[in-house]
C-alpha cells in the first residue's frame, strides 16, 4: 500500500484546461461504491485507459468524529486506487490524500461523500510537470512585493483561507489561525492539524501560488534561539512531507521585531497575537 501523502488539488484557474477530474460518490458511512457508482467508475476506466492519474482525493461529510472521518476518507481513496490500479496509468510519484471532513462542506451532505480522481489527457503529457507546478514554464524570480497587512484587505467576516487567497494580491500577509507550538520549541501541537490541512489544500488547489512562511514569537526581549525561524521551517517541513514542491516555499523568522502589541504584553490575548505564523504571498 502506498503511503497516503498529498499530490492533489491543482483544480482552479488556468490549469482547468490541462487537468481533468472525475468524481465518484459514496453512501453514508461506506468506503465501497454502490452498484450505480461502480458502473459509472467502470465506464470511466474503460473510456480513459490512455490518461494518466495524478492523484486521488477522499472526502466525507461531518457525521461522526474527526478520527472516524479521516479513516473513512482514506479507505475511500484506497478503494478507488485498487479499482484503477493496473488499468489506468498513474504518475510515478502518484500521491493520495484524505481530507476527511476538513474542507469547505456543501450543504448537500451527499456531495461531500466522494473521491476525486485528478488526471491529465495524453495531449498534455509533455506539460505534466508544468501543470503540477513542479517546473514553471518561465521561472522568473519575482520582485520584492509591497507588503499588504491582512487587515487592509478587509476580507469578509469568517472568510476561509481559500477565500482569502482568492481575494488576496501578491504581497498580502495572511495569518494562519490556530497554529500552535509547544512552549519554547518548534514542535507543532496536534490542535494545528486542521489549519495545516487547509494550507496544504490551498497550495494544491493553486499550483502557481508561492508563499513565504513568517514566524514570530512573544514575551521576550530577543529571539536568542532563533525560535521564530525554526517554527517557520517546521511548517515548511510538514508541507513538503505532504507533497508540496519546496521551491514554492521560503521561510523567515522575525523574532519579536514585528509585534502586534508592545512587549512586554499586557495580557495573554496580546501575547497570542504576537506569537503567530503568517504567510506572505510572493507569487500567484
Coordinates of C-alpha atoms in Angstrom, one line a residue:
X1 CA 0.0 0.0 0.0
X2 CA 1.3 3.4 -0.9
X3 CA 1.7 5.8 1.9
X4 CA -1.1 8.4 1.9
X5 CA 0.6 11.7 1.2
X6 CA -0.5 14.5 -1.0
X7 CA -0.4 15.3 -4.6
X8 CA -3.8 16.7 -5.1
X9 CA -5.6 19.9 -5.9
X10 CA -4.5 21.8 -9.0
X11 CA -8.2 22.4 -9.7
X12 CA -8.6 26.1 -10.4
X13 CA -7.7 28.8 -12.8
X14 CA -5.7 28.2 -16.0
X15 CA -5.0 24.6 -15.1
X16 CA -8.6 23.6 -15.8
X17 CA -7.9 23.2 -19.5
X18 CA -4.9 20.9 -18.8
X19 CA -6.1 18.9 -15.9
X20 CA -9.3 16.9 -15.7
X21 CA -11.2 15.3 -12.8
X22 CA -13.7 12.5 -12.2
X23 CA -15.8 12.2 -9.1
X24 CA -17.3 9.1 -7.5
X25 CA -19.8 9.3 -4.7
X26 CA -20.4 7.0 -1.7
X27 CA -23.3 6.1 0.5
X28 CA -23.2 7.4 4.1
X29 CA -20.5 5.6 6.2
X30 CA -19.4 3.4 3.2
X31 CA -16.0 3.2 1.6
X32 CA -17.1 0.9 -1.3
X33 CA -19.2 2.3 -4.1
X34 CA -22.8 1.2 -4.6
X35 CA -23.8 -0.5 -7.9
X36 CA -24.7 2.7 -9.7
X37 CA -21.4 4.4 -8.8
X38 CA -19.5 1.2 -9.5
X39 CA -20.9 1.1 -13.0
X40 CA -20.0 4.8 -13.5
X41 CA -16.4 4.2 -12.4
X42 CA -16.0 1.1 -14.6
X43 CA -17.3 3.0 -17.6
X44 CA -14.8 5.8 -16.9
X45 CA -12.0 3.3 -16.7
X46 CA -13.0 1.7 -20.0
X47 CA -13.0 5.1 -21.8
X48 CA -10.0 6.6 -20.1
X49 CA -7.3 3.9 -20.4
X50 CA -4.9 6.4 -22.2
X51 CA -4.9 9.1 -19.5
X52 CA -2.5 9.4 -16.6
X53 CA -3.8 9.7 -13.0
X54 CA -2.0 12.4 -10.9
X55 CA -3.8 11.9 -7.6
X56 CA -6.9 10.7 -5.7
X57 CA -8.6 12.7 -3.0
X58 CA -11.0 11.4 -0.4
X59 CA -13.7 13.3 1.5
X60 CA -16.5 12.7 3.9
X61 CA -19.4 14.5 5.4
X62 CA -19.4 15.8 9.0
X63 CA -21.2 12.8 10.5
X64 CA -19.1 11.0 13.1
X65 CA -15.9 12.0 14.8
X66 CA -12.9 13.6 13.0
X67 CA -10.9 10.4 13.5
X68 CA -13.6 8.3 12.1
X69 CA -13.9 10.5 9.0
X70 CA -10.2 10.6 8.5
X71 CA -10.1 6.8 8.4
X72 CA -13.2 6.6 6.2
X73 CA -11.8 9.0 3.6
X74 CA -8.5 7.1 3.5
X75 CA -10.5 3.9 2.9
X76 CA -12.4 5.6 0.0
X77 CA -9.1 6.6 -1.6
X78 CA -7.7 3.1 -1.2
X79 CA -10.8 1.5 -2.7
X80 CA -10.7 3.7 -5.8
X81 CA -7.0 3.2 -6.3
X82 CA -7.4 -0.6 -6.2
X83 CA -10.1 -0.3 -8.9
X84 CA -7.9 1.7 -11.3
X85 CA -4.6 0.1 -10.5
X86 CA -3.2 -1.7 -13.5
X87 CA -6.0 -0.4 -15.7
X88 CA -5.2 3.3 -15.9
X89 CA -1.6 4.7 -15.8
X90 CA -0.6 6.7 -12.7
X91 CA 2.2 9.2 -12.3
X92 CA 5.4 7.5 -10.9
X93 CA 5.2 9.7 -7.7
X94 CA 1.4 9.3 -7.5
X95 CA 0.1 10.5 -4.2
X96 CA -3.2 10.3 -2.5
X97 CA -4.8 12.4 0.3
X98 CA -7.7 12.0 2.6
X99 CA -9.2 15.3 3.8
X100 CA -11.9 13.6 5.9
X101 CA -14.3 16.4 6.9
X102 CA -11.6 19.2 6.8
X103 CA -12.7 21.1 3.7
X104 CA -15.5 23.5 2.8
X105 CA -18.6 21.3 3.2
X106 CA -21.5 21.5 0.9
X107 CA -25.0 21.9 2.4
X108 CA -25.9 18.7 0.5
X109 CA -24.2 16.0 2.5
X110 CA -24.3 13.6 -0.4
X111 CA -21.9 15.9 -2.3
X112 CA -19.3 15.6 0.5
X113 CA -19.1 11.8 0.4
X114 CA -16.9 11.5 -2.5
X115 CA -13.5 10.7 -4.0
X116 CA -12.0 12.7 -6.9
X117 CA -9.6 11.3 -9.5
X118 CA -7.3 14.0 -10.9
X119 CA -5.8 13.2 -14.3
X120 CA -4.4 14.6 -17.5
X121 CA -5.0 13.7 -21.1
X122 CA -2.3 12.4 -23.5
X123 CA -2.1 15.7 -25.3
X124 CA -0.9 17.3 -22.1
X125 CA 1.7 14.6 -21.0
X126 CA 4.6 16.8 -22.3
X127 CA 3.5 19.6 -20.0
X128 CA 2.9 17.4 -17.0
X129 CA 5.4 19.0 -14.6
X130 CA 4.4 22.4 -15.6
X131 CA 0.8 21.7 -14.9
X132 CA 1.7 20.4 -11.4
X133 CA 3.8 23.5 -10.7
X134 CA 7.0 21.5 -10.5
X135 CA 8.6 23.1 -13.5
X136 CA 7.3 26.6 -14.2
X137 CA 7.2 27.5 -17.8
X138 CA 9.2 30.7 -17.3
X139 CA 10.9 30.6 -14.0
X140 CA 11.4 34.3 -13.0
X141 CA 12.4 35.5 -9.6
X142 CA 9.7 37.9 -8.5
X143 CA 10.5 41.4 -7.3
X144 CA 10.1 42.1 -3.6
X145 CA 6.3 42.7 -3.2
X146 CA 4.8 45.7 -1.4
X147 CA 3.6 44.3 1.9
X148 CA -0.2 44.5 2.5
X149 CA -1.4 43.7 6.0
X150 CA -4.3 41.3 6.3
X151 CA -6.4 44.0 8.0
X152 CA -6.0 46.3 5.0
X153 CA -7.6 43.7 2.7
X154 CA -10.9 43.8 4.6
X155 CA -11.7 40.2 4.0
X156 CA -15.3 39.1 4.6
X157 CA -16.0 38.1 8.1
X158 CA -15.2 34.3 8.7
X159 CA -13.6 34.0 5.3
X160 CA -11.8 30.7 4.8
X161 CA -8.1 30.6 3.9
X162 CA -9.1 29.5 0.4
X163 CA -11.3 32.6 0.1
X164 CA -8.6 34.9 1.4
X165 CA -6.1 33.5 -1.1
X166 CA -8.5 34.1 -4.0
X167 CA -9.1 37.7 -2.9
X168 CA -5.5 38.5 -2.0
X169 CA -2.8 40.1 -4.1
X170 CA 0.9 39.4 -4.3
X171 CA 2.4 40.9 -1.1
X172 CA -0.6 40.2 1.1
X173 CA 0.2 38.9 4.6
X174 CA -2.3 36.3 6.0
X175 CA -2.2 34.9 9.5
X176 CA -2.6 31.2 9.9
X177 CA -5.2 30.6 12.6
X178 CA -4.7 28.0 15.3
X179 CA -1.1 27.2 14.5
X180 CA 0.3 26.4 18.0
X181 CA 3.7 25.1 19.2
X182 CA 4.7 23.5 22.5
X183 CA 6.3 26.1 24.8
X184 CA 9.9 27.1 23.8
X185 CA 10.0 24.5 21.0
X186 CA 9.2 24.3 17.3
X187 CA 7.1 21.1 17.8
X188 CA 3.7 21.7 16.3
X189 CA 0.7 20.8 18.6
X190 CA -1.9 18.4 17.3
X191 CA -4.5 21.1 17.5
X192 CA -2.8 22.7 14.5
X193 CA -3.7 19.9 12.1
X194 CA -6.9 21.4 10.7
X195 CA -5.1 24.7 9.8
X196 CA -2.1 22.9 8.3
X197 CA -4.5 20.7 6.2
X198 CA -6.2 23.9 4.9
X199 CA -2.9 25.4 3.9
X200 CA -1.9 22.1 2.1
X201 CA -5.3 22.1 0.3
X202 CA -4.9 25.7 -0.8
X203 CA -1.4 25.2 -2.1
X204 CA -2.5 22.2 -4.2
X205 CA -5.6 24.0 -5.4
X206 CA -3.5 26.9 -6.5
X207 CA -0.4 25.4 -8.2
X208 CA 1.0 28.8 -9.2
X209 CA 0.9 30.1 -5.6
X210 CA 4.2 30.7 -3.9
X211 CA 4.5 31.7 -0.2
X212 CA 6.9 32.9 2.4
X213 CA 6.2 31.4 5.9
X214 CA 7.0 34.0 8.5
X215 CA 7.5 33.1 12.2
X216 CA 7.0 35.5 15.2
X217 CA 7.3 34.9 18.9
X218 CA 6.3 36.8 22.0
X219 CA 7.1 37.7 25.6
X220 CA 10.9 38.1 25.4
X221 CA 13.3 40.9 24.5
X222 CA 15.2 38.9 21.9
X223 CA 14.8 35.6 19.9
X224 CA 18.1 34.2 21.3
X225 CA 17.4 30.7 20.0
X226 CA 16.1 31.8 16.6
X227 CA 12.9 30.0 17.5
X228 CA 10.7 32.0 15.1
X229 CA 12.7 30.8 12.1
X230 CA 12.7 27.2 13.4
X231 CA 8.9 27.3 13.7
X232 CA 8.6 28.6 10.1
X233 CA 10.9 25.9 8.9
X234 CA 8.9 23.3 10.7
X235 CA 5.7 24.3 9.0
X236 CA 7.6 24.1 5.7
X237 CA 8.8 20.6 6.5
X238 CA 5.3 19.5 7.1
X239 CA 4.1 21.0 3.8
X240 CA 6.9 19.3 1.9
X241 CA 6.3 16.0 3.5
X242 CA 2.7 16.2 2.2
X243 CA 3.9 16.6 -1.4
X244 CA 4.2 20.4 -1.8
X245 CA 7.1 21.5 -4.0
X246 CA 9.7 23.0 -1.6
X247 CA 10.7 25.6 -4.3
X248 CA 7.3 27.2 -3.8
X249 CA 8.0 28.0 -0.1
X250 CA 10.5 30.3 1.6
X251 CA 10.8 31.0 5.3
X252 CA 11.8 33.9 7.6
X253 CA 11.9 34.4 11.3
X254 CA 11.2 37.8 12.7
X255 CA 11.6 37.0 16.4
X256 CA 10.0 39.9 18.3
X257 CA 10.8 42.6 15.8
X258 CA 7.3 43.0 14.4
X259 CA 4.9 42.6 17.4
X260 CA 1.2 43.5 17.1
X261 CA 1.3 44.7 20.7
X262 CA 4.2 46.3 22.6
X263 CA 6.4 43.9 24.6
X264 CA 6.0 43.0 27.4
X265 CA 2.5 42.2 26.6
X266 CA -0.3 43.3 29.0
X267 CA -2.4 40.1 28.6
X268 CA -2.3 36.6 27.2
X269 CA -4.5 37.8 24.4
X270 CA -1.8 40.3 23.3
X271 CA 0.9 37.6 23.6
X272 CA -1.1 35.2 21.5
X273 CA -1.4 37.9 18.8
X274 CA 2.4 38.5 18.9
X275 CA 3.4 34.8 18.6
X276 CA 2.0 33.9 15.3
X277 CA 2.7 32.3 11.9
X278 CA 1.8 34.3 8.8
X279 CA 2.2 33.6 5.1
X280 CA 3.2 36.2 2.6
X281 CA 2.0 35.7 -1.0
X282 CA 5.1 36.1 -3.1
X283 CA 3.7 34.7 -6.4
X284 CA 0.2 34.0 -7.6

